[in-house]
């Protein structure tokens, strides 16, 4: 096992012992590497002219998504997917009449070896030959992994959009191109750097696609006071990012006497007009993903994970964990879609009826729903506040939360911001400050939550609109600073997307990615002015009051 794809990589270097910091066992990490490698083989065949169909796209995209941090811990799922990936690869190669000659594909086809190994059930041994360390040059390795993680983020967002019927072959074409490129020894570091930047452009496209999918299906998010208390009915908690699953669950629980609450990244479902119509949709329970061990015990009812972030469940509640889509955990019930694409959540509903109602852990409300449409509806007010000097700066604090103590920085930073600043947020990073009473500026709350991590797209739309209103040539001339918290690979694509929009001087924390080699980190620093974070007081001086 050698995994360094997330911010919590052991020792700031990599998880390489029996278990990752996230709880991913070494054999599952190896199987994930093998699956990614097998999917790269499909990509090579596609790049060599094989015709893939939507079924192949779905398989590849979901496969990539399953390898994102905290999405799927089930080794059996990966074994099955690896075998299926090789079958798909071989049938693509055969139908396109591709021969294993001396070009890039031959690298993977040496992988007849891979097939032989698989037949002998020795997948894990093979994994060490195809994982991160298979690339010797540390800069090439760093760029290949950066590209792979960006693609993981694209795949995750693409899957949610596709679940709502929105597809775009330009995006899937890029996924194959990028995956195949990570096995191409003829590409230079410059070529790979260009691909990483192109990846950012597709990051913008996929977030726009998902934004259209979500808003066309469920309406534009609107200002909402979300209840964080509980009612006295049995209930189901839904976590993750997939809004189609949210809709299915609300429909199927209607009239059953079972309430529904959101958890972590599903909180923004409360902001959508369509979902507000369900009387049994009570509000949000708990905080960011890493507190689930405690909060799921007191929730009492079943929990449905539609995506990451799962932490290994404690035995007290493991039987109440259900997964669907790309999510999975061995020993927990997985609810797959049937051939017609429907999902049956009746087992969860029956389970909920046997459980006690949730125990109250908080009371009151939190405010959100400031995606682009809502903020632009307030544009006059916002522009007046900026012109009149009531708002001096916007601080984009989007991204992820995590369990490390060092993330207290973001709470302290939010508290220390001057009163004439407004935080623009998206993603689970918000839980570090969305329950602080930071007040408002002339009726504009000082924390504007656009939604899930993918709704960082909204923040970019807002920035571009302000640039237009103020007649600025450069997006970096706006009074906006970026202090972004990252954890997993969706944050990587959000970062690359912002870079592709020309945003400079982004601060990234709480630590820079372990997968950036010193030279690659330098490129990011020199070209885009990317920086880390330090002490709150000093950072406030440098970013805000300077
Ligand atoms: Fe938070 Fe985890 Fe949204 Fe990330 S709930 S770190 O998945 O993608 O953000
Ligand atoms: Fe470690 Fe993160 Fe990889 Fe988990 S995903 S094994 S915590 S680097």
mmCIF file of N, CA and C and ligand atoms in Angstrom, residues 241 264-265 289 308-309 399-401 428 453 487-488 490, ligand 1:
data_model
loop_
_atom_site.group_PDB
_atom_site.id
_atom_site.type_symbol
_atom_site.label_atom_id
_atom_site.label_comp_id
_atom_site.label_asym_id
_atom_site.label_seq_id
_atom_site.Cartn_x
_atom_site.Cartn_y
_atom_site.Cartn_z
ATOM 1 N N UNK A 241 -23.580 13.134 -1.519
ATOM 2 C CA UNK A 241 -23.831 14.265 -2.419
ATOM 3 C C UNK A 241 -24.919 14.025 -3.465
ATOM 4 N N UNK A 264 -24.052 16.138 6.875
ATOM 5 C CA UNK A 264 -22.816 16.612 6.253
ATOM 6 C C UNK A 264 -23.055 17.268 4.887
ATOM 7 N N UNK A 265 -22.513 16.691 3.797
ATOM 8 C CA UNK A 265 -22.612 17.331 2.484
ATOM 9 C C UNK A 265 -24.018 17.276 1.874
ATOM 10 N N UNK A 289 -18.382 15.164 8.092
ATOM 11 C CA UNK A 289 -18.253 13.712 8.019
ATOM 12 C C UNK A 289 -17.496 13.074 9.178
ATOM 13 N N UNK A 308 -19.029 9.294 -0.592
ATOM 14 C CA UNK A 308 -18.189 9.629 0.557
ATOM 15 C C UNK A 308 -18.818 10.818 1.282
ATOM 16 N N UNK A 309 -18.454 10.987 2.600
ATOM 17 C CA UNK A 309 -17.328 10.406 3.305
ATOM 18 C C UNK A 309 -17.794 9.436 4.398
ATOM 19 N N UNK A 399 -14.447 24.218 0.366
ATOM 20 C CA UNK A 399 -13.637 22.998 0.418
ATOM 21 C C UNK A 399 -14.144 21.985 1.421
ATOM 22 N N UNK A 400 -13.200 21.336 2.052
ATOM 23 C CA UNK A 400 -13.534 20.172 2.884
ATOM 24 C C UNK A 400 -13.186 20.433 4.350
ATOM 25 N N UNK A 401 -13.830 19.662 5.210
ATOM 26 C CA UNK A 401 -13.406 19.617 6.608
ATOM 27 C C UNK A 401 -12.630 18.301 6.817
ATOM 28 N N UNK A 428 -18.025 20.763 2.771
ATOM 29 C CA UNK A 428 -18.199 20.510 4.202
ATOM 30 C C UNK A 428 -17.260 21.352 5.067
ATOM 31 N N UNK A 453 -19.579 20.843 -2.210
ATOM 32 C CA UNK A 453 -18.263 21.234 -2.734
ATOM 33 C C UNK A 453 -18.323 21.586 -4.215
ATOM 34 N N UNK A 487 -9.374 18.282 1.380
ATOM 35 C CA UNK A 487 -9.195 16.974 2.016
ATOM 36 C C UNK A 487 -9.064 15.889 0.949
ATOM 37 N N UNK A 488 -10.101 15.770 0.109
ATOM 38 C CA UNK A 488 -10.027 14.655 -0.850
ATOM 39 C C UNK A 488 -10.000 15.150 -2.296
ATOM 40 N N UNK A 490 -12.064 15.631 -4.746
ATOM 41 C CA UNK A 490 -12.989 16.597 -5.350
ATOM 42 C C UNK A 490 -12.462 18.012 -5.126
HETATM 43 FE FE1 LIG B 1 -16.585 16.797 2.504
HETATM 44 FE FE2 LIG B 1 -16.156 14.426 2.096
HETATM 45 FE FE3 LIG B 1 -17.773 17.236 -0.726
HETATM 46 FE FE4 LIG B 1 -15.567 15.976 0.208
HETATM 47 S S1 LIG B 1 -18.064 15.176 2.925
HETATM 48 S S2 LIG B 1 -14.580 15.948 2.327
HETATM 49 O O1 LIG B 1 -16.490 14.242 0.257
HETATM 50 O O2 LIG B 1 -16.650 15.986 -1.401
HETATM 51 O O3 LIG B 1 -16.551 17.731 0.553
#
